[in-house]
Short mmCIF file of C-alpha atoms and ligand atoms in Angstrom, two decimals:
data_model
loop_
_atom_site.label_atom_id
_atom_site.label_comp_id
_atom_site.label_asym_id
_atom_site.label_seq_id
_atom_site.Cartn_x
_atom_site.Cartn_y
_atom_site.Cartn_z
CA UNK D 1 48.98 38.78 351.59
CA UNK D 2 51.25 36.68 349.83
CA UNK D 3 53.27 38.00 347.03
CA UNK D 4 53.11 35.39 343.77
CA UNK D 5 55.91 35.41 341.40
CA UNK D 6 56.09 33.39 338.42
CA UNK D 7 59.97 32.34 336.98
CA UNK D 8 59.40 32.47 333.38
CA UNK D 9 61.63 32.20 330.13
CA UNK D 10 60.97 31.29 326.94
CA UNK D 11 64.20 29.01 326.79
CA UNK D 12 65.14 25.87 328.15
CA UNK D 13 67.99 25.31 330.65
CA UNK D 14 68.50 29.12 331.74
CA UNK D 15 68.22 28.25 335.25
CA UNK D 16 64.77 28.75 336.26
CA UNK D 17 64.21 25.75 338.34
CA UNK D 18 67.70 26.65 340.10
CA UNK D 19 66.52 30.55 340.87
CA UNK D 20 63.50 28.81 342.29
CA UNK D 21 64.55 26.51 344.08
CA UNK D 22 67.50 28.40 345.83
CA UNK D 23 65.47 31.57 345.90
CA UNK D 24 62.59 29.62 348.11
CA UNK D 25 65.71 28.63 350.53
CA UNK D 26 67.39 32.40 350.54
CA UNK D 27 63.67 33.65 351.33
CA UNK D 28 62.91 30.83 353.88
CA UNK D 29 66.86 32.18 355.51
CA UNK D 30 65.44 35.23 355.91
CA UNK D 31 62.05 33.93 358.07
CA UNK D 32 59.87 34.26 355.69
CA UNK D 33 57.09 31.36 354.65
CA UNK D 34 57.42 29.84 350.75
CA UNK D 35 55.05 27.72 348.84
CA UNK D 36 57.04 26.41 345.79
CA UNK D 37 54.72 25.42 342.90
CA UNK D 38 55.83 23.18 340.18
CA UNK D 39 54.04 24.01 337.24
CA UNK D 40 56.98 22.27 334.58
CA UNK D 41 56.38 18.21 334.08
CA UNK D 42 59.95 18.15 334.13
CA UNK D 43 59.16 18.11 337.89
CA UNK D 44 62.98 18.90 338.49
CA UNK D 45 62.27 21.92 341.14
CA UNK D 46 59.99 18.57 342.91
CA UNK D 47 62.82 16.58 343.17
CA UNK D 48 65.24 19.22 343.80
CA UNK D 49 62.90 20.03 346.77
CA UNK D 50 63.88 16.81 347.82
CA UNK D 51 59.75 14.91 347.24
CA UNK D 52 60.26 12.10 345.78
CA UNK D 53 57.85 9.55 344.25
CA UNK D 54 56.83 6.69 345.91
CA UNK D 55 54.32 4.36 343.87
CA UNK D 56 53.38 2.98 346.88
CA UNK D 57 52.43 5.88 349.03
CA UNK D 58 50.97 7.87 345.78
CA UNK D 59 50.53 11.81 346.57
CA UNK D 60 48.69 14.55 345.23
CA UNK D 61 50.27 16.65 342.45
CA UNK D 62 49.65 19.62 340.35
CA UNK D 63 47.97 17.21 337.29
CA UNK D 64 44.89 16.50 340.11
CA UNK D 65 44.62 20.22 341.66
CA UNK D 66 44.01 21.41 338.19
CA UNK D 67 41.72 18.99 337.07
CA UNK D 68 39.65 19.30 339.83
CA UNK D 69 38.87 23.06 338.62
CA UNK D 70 37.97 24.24 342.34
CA UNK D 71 38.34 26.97 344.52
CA UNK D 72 41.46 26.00 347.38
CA UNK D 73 41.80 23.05 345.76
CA UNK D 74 45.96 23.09 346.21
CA UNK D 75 45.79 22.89 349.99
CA UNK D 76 44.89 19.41 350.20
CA UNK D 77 48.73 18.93 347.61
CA UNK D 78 50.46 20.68 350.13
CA UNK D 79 53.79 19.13 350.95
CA UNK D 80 56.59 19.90 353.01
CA UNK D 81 59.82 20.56 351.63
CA UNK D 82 62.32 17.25 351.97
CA UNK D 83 65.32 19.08 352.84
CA UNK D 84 67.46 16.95 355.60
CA UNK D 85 69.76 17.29 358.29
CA UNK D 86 72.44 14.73 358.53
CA UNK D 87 70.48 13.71 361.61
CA UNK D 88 67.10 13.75 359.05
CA UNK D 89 65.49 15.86 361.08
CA UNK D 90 64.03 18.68 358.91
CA UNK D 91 66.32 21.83 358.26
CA UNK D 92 65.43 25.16 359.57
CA UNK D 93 65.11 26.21 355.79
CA UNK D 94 62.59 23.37 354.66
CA UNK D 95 60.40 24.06 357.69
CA UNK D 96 59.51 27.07 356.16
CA UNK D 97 59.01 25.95 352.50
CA UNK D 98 56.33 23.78 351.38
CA UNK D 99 55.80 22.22 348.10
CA UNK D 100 52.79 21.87 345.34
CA UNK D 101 54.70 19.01 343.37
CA UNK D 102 54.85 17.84 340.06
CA UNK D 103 54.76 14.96 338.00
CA UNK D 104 54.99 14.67 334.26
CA UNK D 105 51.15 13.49 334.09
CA UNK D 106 50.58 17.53 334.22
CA UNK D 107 51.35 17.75 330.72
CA UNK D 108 48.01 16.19 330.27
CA UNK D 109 46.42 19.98 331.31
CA UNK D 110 47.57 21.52 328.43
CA UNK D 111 45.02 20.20 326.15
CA UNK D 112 42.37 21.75 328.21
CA UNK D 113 43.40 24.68 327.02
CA UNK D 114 40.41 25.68 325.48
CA UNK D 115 37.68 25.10 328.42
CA UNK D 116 35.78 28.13 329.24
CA UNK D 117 37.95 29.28 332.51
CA UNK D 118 41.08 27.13 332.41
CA UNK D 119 43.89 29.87 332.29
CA UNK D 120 42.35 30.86 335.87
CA UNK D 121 42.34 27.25 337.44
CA UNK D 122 45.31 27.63 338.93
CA UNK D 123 44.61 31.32 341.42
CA UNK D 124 41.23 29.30 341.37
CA UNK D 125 43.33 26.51 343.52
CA UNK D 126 45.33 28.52 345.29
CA UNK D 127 42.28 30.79 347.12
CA UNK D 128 41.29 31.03 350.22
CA UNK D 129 44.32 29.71 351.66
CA UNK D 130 47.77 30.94 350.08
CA UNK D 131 47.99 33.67 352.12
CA UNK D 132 49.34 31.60 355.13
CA UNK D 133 52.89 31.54 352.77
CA UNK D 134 54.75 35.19 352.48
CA UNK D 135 56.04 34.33 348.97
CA UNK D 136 54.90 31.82 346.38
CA UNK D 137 57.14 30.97 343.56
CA UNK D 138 55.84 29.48 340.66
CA UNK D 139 58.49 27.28 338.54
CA UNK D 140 57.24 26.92 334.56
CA UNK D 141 58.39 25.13 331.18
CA UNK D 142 60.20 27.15 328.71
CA UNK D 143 57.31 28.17 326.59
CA UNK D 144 54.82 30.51 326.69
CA UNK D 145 51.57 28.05 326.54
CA UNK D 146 48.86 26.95 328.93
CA UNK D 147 50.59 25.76 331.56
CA UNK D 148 53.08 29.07 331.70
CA UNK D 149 49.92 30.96 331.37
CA UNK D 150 48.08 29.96 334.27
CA UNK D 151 51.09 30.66 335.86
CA UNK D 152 50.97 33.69 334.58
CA UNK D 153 47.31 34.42 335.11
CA UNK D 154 47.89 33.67 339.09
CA UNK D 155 50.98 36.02 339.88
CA UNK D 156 51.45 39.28 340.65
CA UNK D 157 54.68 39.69 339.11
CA UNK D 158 57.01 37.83 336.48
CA UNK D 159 60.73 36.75 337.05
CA UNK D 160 62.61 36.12 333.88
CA UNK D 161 66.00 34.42 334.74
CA UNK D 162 68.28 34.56 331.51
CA UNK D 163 71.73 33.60 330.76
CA UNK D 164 72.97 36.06 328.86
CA UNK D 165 73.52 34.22 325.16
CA UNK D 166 71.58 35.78 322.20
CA UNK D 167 68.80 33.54 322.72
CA UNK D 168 68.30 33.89 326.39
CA UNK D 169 67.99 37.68 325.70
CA UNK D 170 65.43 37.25 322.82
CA UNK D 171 63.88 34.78 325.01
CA UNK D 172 63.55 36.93 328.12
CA UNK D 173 61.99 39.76 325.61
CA UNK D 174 59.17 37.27 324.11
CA UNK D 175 58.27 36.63 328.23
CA UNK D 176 58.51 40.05 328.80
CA UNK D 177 56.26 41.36 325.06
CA UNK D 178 53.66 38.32 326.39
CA UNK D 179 52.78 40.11 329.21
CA UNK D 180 52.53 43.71 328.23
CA UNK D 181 50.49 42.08 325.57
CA UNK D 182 48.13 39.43 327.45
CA UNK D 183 48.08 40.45 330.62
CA UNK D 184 44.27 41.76 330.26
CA UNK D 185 43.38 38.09 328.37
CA UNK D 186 44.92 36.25 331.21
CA UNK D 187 42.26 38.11 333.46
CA UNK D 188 45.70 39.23 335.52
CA UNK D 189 45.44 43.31 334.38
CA UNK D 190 48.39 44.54 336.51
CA UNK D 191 50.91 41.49 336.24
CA UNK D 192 54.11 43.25 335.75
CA UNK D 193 57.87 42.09 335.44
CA UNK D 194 59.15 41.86 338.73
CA UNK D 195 62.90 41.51 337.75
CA UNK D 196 65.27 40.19 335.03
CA UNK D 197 68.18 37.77 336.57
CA UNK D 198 71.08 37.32 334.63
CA UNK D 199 71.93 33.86 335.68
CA UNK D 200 75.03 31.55 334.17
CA UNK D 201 77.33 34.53 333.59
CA UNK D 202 80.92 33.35 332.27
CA UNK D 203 83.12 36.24 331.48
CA UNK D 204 83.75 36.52 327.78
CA UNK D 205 83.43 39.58 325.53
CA UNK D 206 80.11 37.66 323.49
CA UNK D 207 78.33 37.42 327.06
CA UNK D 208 79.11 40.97 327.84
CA UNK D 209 77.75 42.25 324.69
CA UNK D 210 74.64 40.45 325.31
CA UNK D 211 74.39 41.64 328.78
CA UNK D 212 74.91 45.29 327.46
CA UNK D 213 71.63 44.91 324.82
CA UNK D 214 69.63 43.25 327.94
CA UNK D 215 70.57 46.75 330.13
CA UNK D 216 69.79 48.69 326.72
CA UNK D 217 66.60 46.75 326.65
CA UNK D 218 65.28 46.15 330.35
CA UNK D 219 67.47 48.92 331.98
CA UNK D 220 66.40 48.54 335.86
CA UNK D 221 64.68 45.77 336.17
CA UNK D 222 68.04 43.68 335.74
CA UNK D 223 68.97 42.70 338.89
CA UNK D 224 72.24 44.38 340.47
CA UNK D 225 73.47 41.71 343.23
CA UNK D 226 76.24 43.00 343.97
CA UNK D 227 76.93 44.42 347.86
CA UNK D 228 78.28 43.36 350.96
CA UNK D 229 76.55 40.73 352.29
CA UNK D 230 76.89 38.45 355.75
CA UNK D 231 77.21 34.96 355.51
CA UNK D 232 78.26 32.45 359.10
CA UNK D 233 79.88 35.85 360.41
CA UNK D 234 81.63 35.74 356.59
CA UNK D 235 81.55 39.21 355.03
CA UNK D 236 81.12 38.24 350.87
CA UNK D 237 81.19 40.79 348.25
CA UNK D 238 78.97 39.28 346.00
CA UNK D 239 78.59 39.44 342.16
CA UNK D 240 76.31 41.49 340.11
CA UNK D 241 75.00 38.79 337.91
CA UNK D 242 74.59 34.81 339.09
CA UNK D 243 77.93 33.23 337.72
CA UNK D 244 78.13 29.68 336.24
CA UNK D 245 79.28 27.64 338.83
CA UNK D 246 79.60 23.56 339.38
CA UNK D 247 78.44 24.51 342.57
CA UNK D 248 75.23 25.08 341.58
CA UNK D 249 74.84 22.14 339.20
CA UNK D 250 76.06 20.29 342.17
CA UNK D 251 73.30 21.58 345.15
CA UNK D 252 70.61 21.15 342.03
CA UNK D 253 71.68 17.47 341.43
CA UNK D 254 72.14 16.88 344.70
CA UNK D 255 68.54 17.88 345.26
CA UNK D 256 69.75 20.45 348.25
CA UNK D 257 70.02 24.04 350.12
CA UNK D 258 73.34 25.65 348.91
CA UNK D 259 73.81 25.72 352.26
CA UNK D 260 74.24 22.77 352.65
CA UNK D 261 77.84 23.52 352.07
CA UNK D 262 80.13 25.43 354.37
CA UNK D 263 83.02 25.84 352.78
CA UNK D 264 83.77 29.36 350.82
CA UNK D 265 82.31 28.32 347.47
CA UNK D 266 79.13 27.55 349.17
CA UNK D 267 79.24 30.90 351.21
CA UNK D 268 79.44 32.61 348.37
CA UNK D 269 76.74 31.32 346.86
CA UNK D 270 74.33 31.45 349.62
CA UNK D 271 75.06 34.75 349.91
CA UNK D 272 73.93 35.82 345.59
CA UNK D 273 71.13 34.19 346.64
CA UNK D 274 70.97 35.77 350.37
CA UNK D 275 70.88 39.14 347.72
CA UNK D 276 67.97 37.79 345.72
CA UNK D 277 66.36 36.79 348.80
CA UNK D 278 66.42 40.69 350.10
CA UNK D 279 65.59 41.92 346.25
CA UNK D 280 62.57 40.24 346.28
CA UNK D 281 61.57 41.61 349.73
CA UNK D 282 62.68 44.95 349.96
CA UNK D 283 62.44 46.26 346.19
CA UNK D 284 59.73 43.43 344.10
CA UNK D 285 57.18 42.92 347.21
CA UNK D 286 57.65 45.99 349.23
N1 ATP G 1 74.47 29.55 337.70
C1 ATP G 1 74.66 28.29 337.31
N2 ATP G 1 75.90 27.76 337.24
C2 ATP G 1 76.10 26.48 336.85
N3 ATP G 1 75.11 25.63 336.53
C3 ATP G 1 73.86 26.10 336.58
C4 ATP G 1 73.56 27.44 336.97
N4 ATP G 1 72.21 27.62 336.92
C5 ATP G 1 71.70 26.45 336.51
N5 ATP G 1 72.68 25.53 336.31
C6 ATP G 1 72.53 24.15 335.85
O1 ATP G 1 72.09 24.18 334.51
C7 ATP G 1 71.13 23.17 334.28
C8 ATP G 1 69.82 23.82 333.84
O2 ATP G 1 69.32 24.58 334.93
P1 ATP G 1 67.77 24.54 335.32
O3 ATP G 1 67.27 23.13 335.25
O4 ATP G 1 67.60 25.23 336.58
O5 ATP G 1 67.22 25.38 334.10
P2 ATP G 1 65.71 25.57 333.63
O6 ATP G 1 65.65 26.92 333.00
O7 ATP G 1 64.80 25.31 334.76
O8 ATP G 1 65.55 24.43 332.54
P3 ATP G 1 64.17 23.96 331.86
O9 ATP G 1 63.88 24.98 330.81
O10 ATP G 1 64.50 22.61 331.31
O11 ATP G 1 63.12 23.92 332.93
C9 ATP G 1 71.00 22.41 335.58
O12 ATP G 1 71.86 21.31 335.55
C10 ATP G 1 71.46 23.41 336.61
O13 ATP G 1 71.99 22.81 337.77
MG1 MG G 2 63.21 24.04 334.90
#
């Protein structure tokens, strides 16, 4: 069965698309098979994926599978990852992640907010057949409406990557209050919180207090990373929280795998999310 997790906060620019993105290639590292949906207009986890637009060979996005309100109705979206190697052969990573893409037509869903059945149209398009994948990730927008909610409504568990500023952590407590409160509305009963990921952590005494009110408030279900962890024969201690680093501005503008890099900054940062990867399969799904 595949295991669906939805990234969710209710604040812009935290670094969900990044944890999705990076998480899908630290899950794919470890053998296991990823759909990536893009549920944000943005579309950035799309082109971070590396699926690009072309107006002249038009493909199927998210906007269509939900309009089309039918059961399976994602498969015929499906998309590979575009993830080269310098030779542009596929890398080992993107042959294991595939993509439901986005463009910012979706937006145009929202309204149909209020149609008998909409918050389920998305698990409606993704049965029969998801459970060829091992993981599904499900990128959102930072709010906490229709599109978030079907997203919501199709996942077995919510990820709520914060940065640890004030309004991160209120944020990341809305996303958190939303589902203990609408779970049962959303039709989705048992959709828990999977995990809170403190993402963009830069060391100063305002940060730390913040981090210490989301322990107060979350307790285990923030995400330890730290541990030894293996990466090209490399042993890395890595940190307990994702750090803010260029390097992964750089792999998210760049619209590729941190691996892509192997020098040590890009070891280390394969290896946080090497640590995610195993979170997420030992401790969320297992
Ligand atoms: N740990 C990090 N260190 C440095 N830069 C980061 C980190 N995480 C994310 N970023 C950068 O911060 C910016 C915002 O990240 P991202 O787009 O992933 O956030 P988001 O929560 O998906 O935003 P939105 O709410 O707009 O969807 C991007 O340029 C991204 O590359
Ligand atoms: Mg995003």
């Amino acid at each position: 069965m595949a295991i669906v997790l939805t990234i969710s906060n209710n604040k812009g620019g935290v670094g969900k698309s990044q944890f999705t993105v990076q998480t899908a290639a630290g899950l794919a590292r470890r053998g296991s098979r990823v759909l990536v949906i893009d549920m944000d207009p943005q579309a950035n986890a799309t082109r971070r994926l590396g699926v690009e637009w072309d107006p002249a060979a038009p493909i199927l996005t998210m906007s269509e599978v939900i309009k089309a309100d039918a059961e399976g109705a994602g498969e015929q979206a499906v998309i590979a990852c575009g993830w080269v190697d310098e030779d542009g052969t596929p890398t080992s990573e993107a042959e294991l992640i595939d993509v439901l893409p986005a463009r910012f037509d979706l937006i145009n869903r929202e309204s149909e907010s209020g149609v008998l059945g909409a918050v389920r149209r998305l698990k409606k398009a993704l049965d029969g057949w998801v459970d060829d994948y091992d993981f599904v990730l499900i990128d959102t927008r930072p709010d906490l409406g229709h599109l978030v909610q079907m997203a919501m409504a199709a996942a077995h568990y919510v990820i709520i990557p914060t940065e640890p500023g004030y309004d991160g952590v209120e944020a990341a407590i809305r996303v958190s209050d939303f589902v203990s409160q609408h779970a049962v509305d959303l039709a989705n009963p048992t959709l828990q919180i999977g995990g809170v990921v403190v993402t963009r952590r830069k060391a100063t005494a305002e940060k730390d207090f913040q981090l210490a009110g989301l322990a107060d408030r979350f307790g285990e279900l923030v995400w330890n990373l730290a541990g030894p962890t293996e990466v090209r024969g490399v042993e890395i201690i890595t940190p307990k929280h994702i750090p803010e680093w260029s390097r992964f501005d750089e792999a998210d503008a760049a619209a590729v795998s941190l691996s892509a890099w192997n020098d040590k900054r890009g070891r280390e940062t394969v290896a946080i999310y090497d640590q995610v990867a195993r979170r997420i399969t030992e401790r969320v799904a297992g």
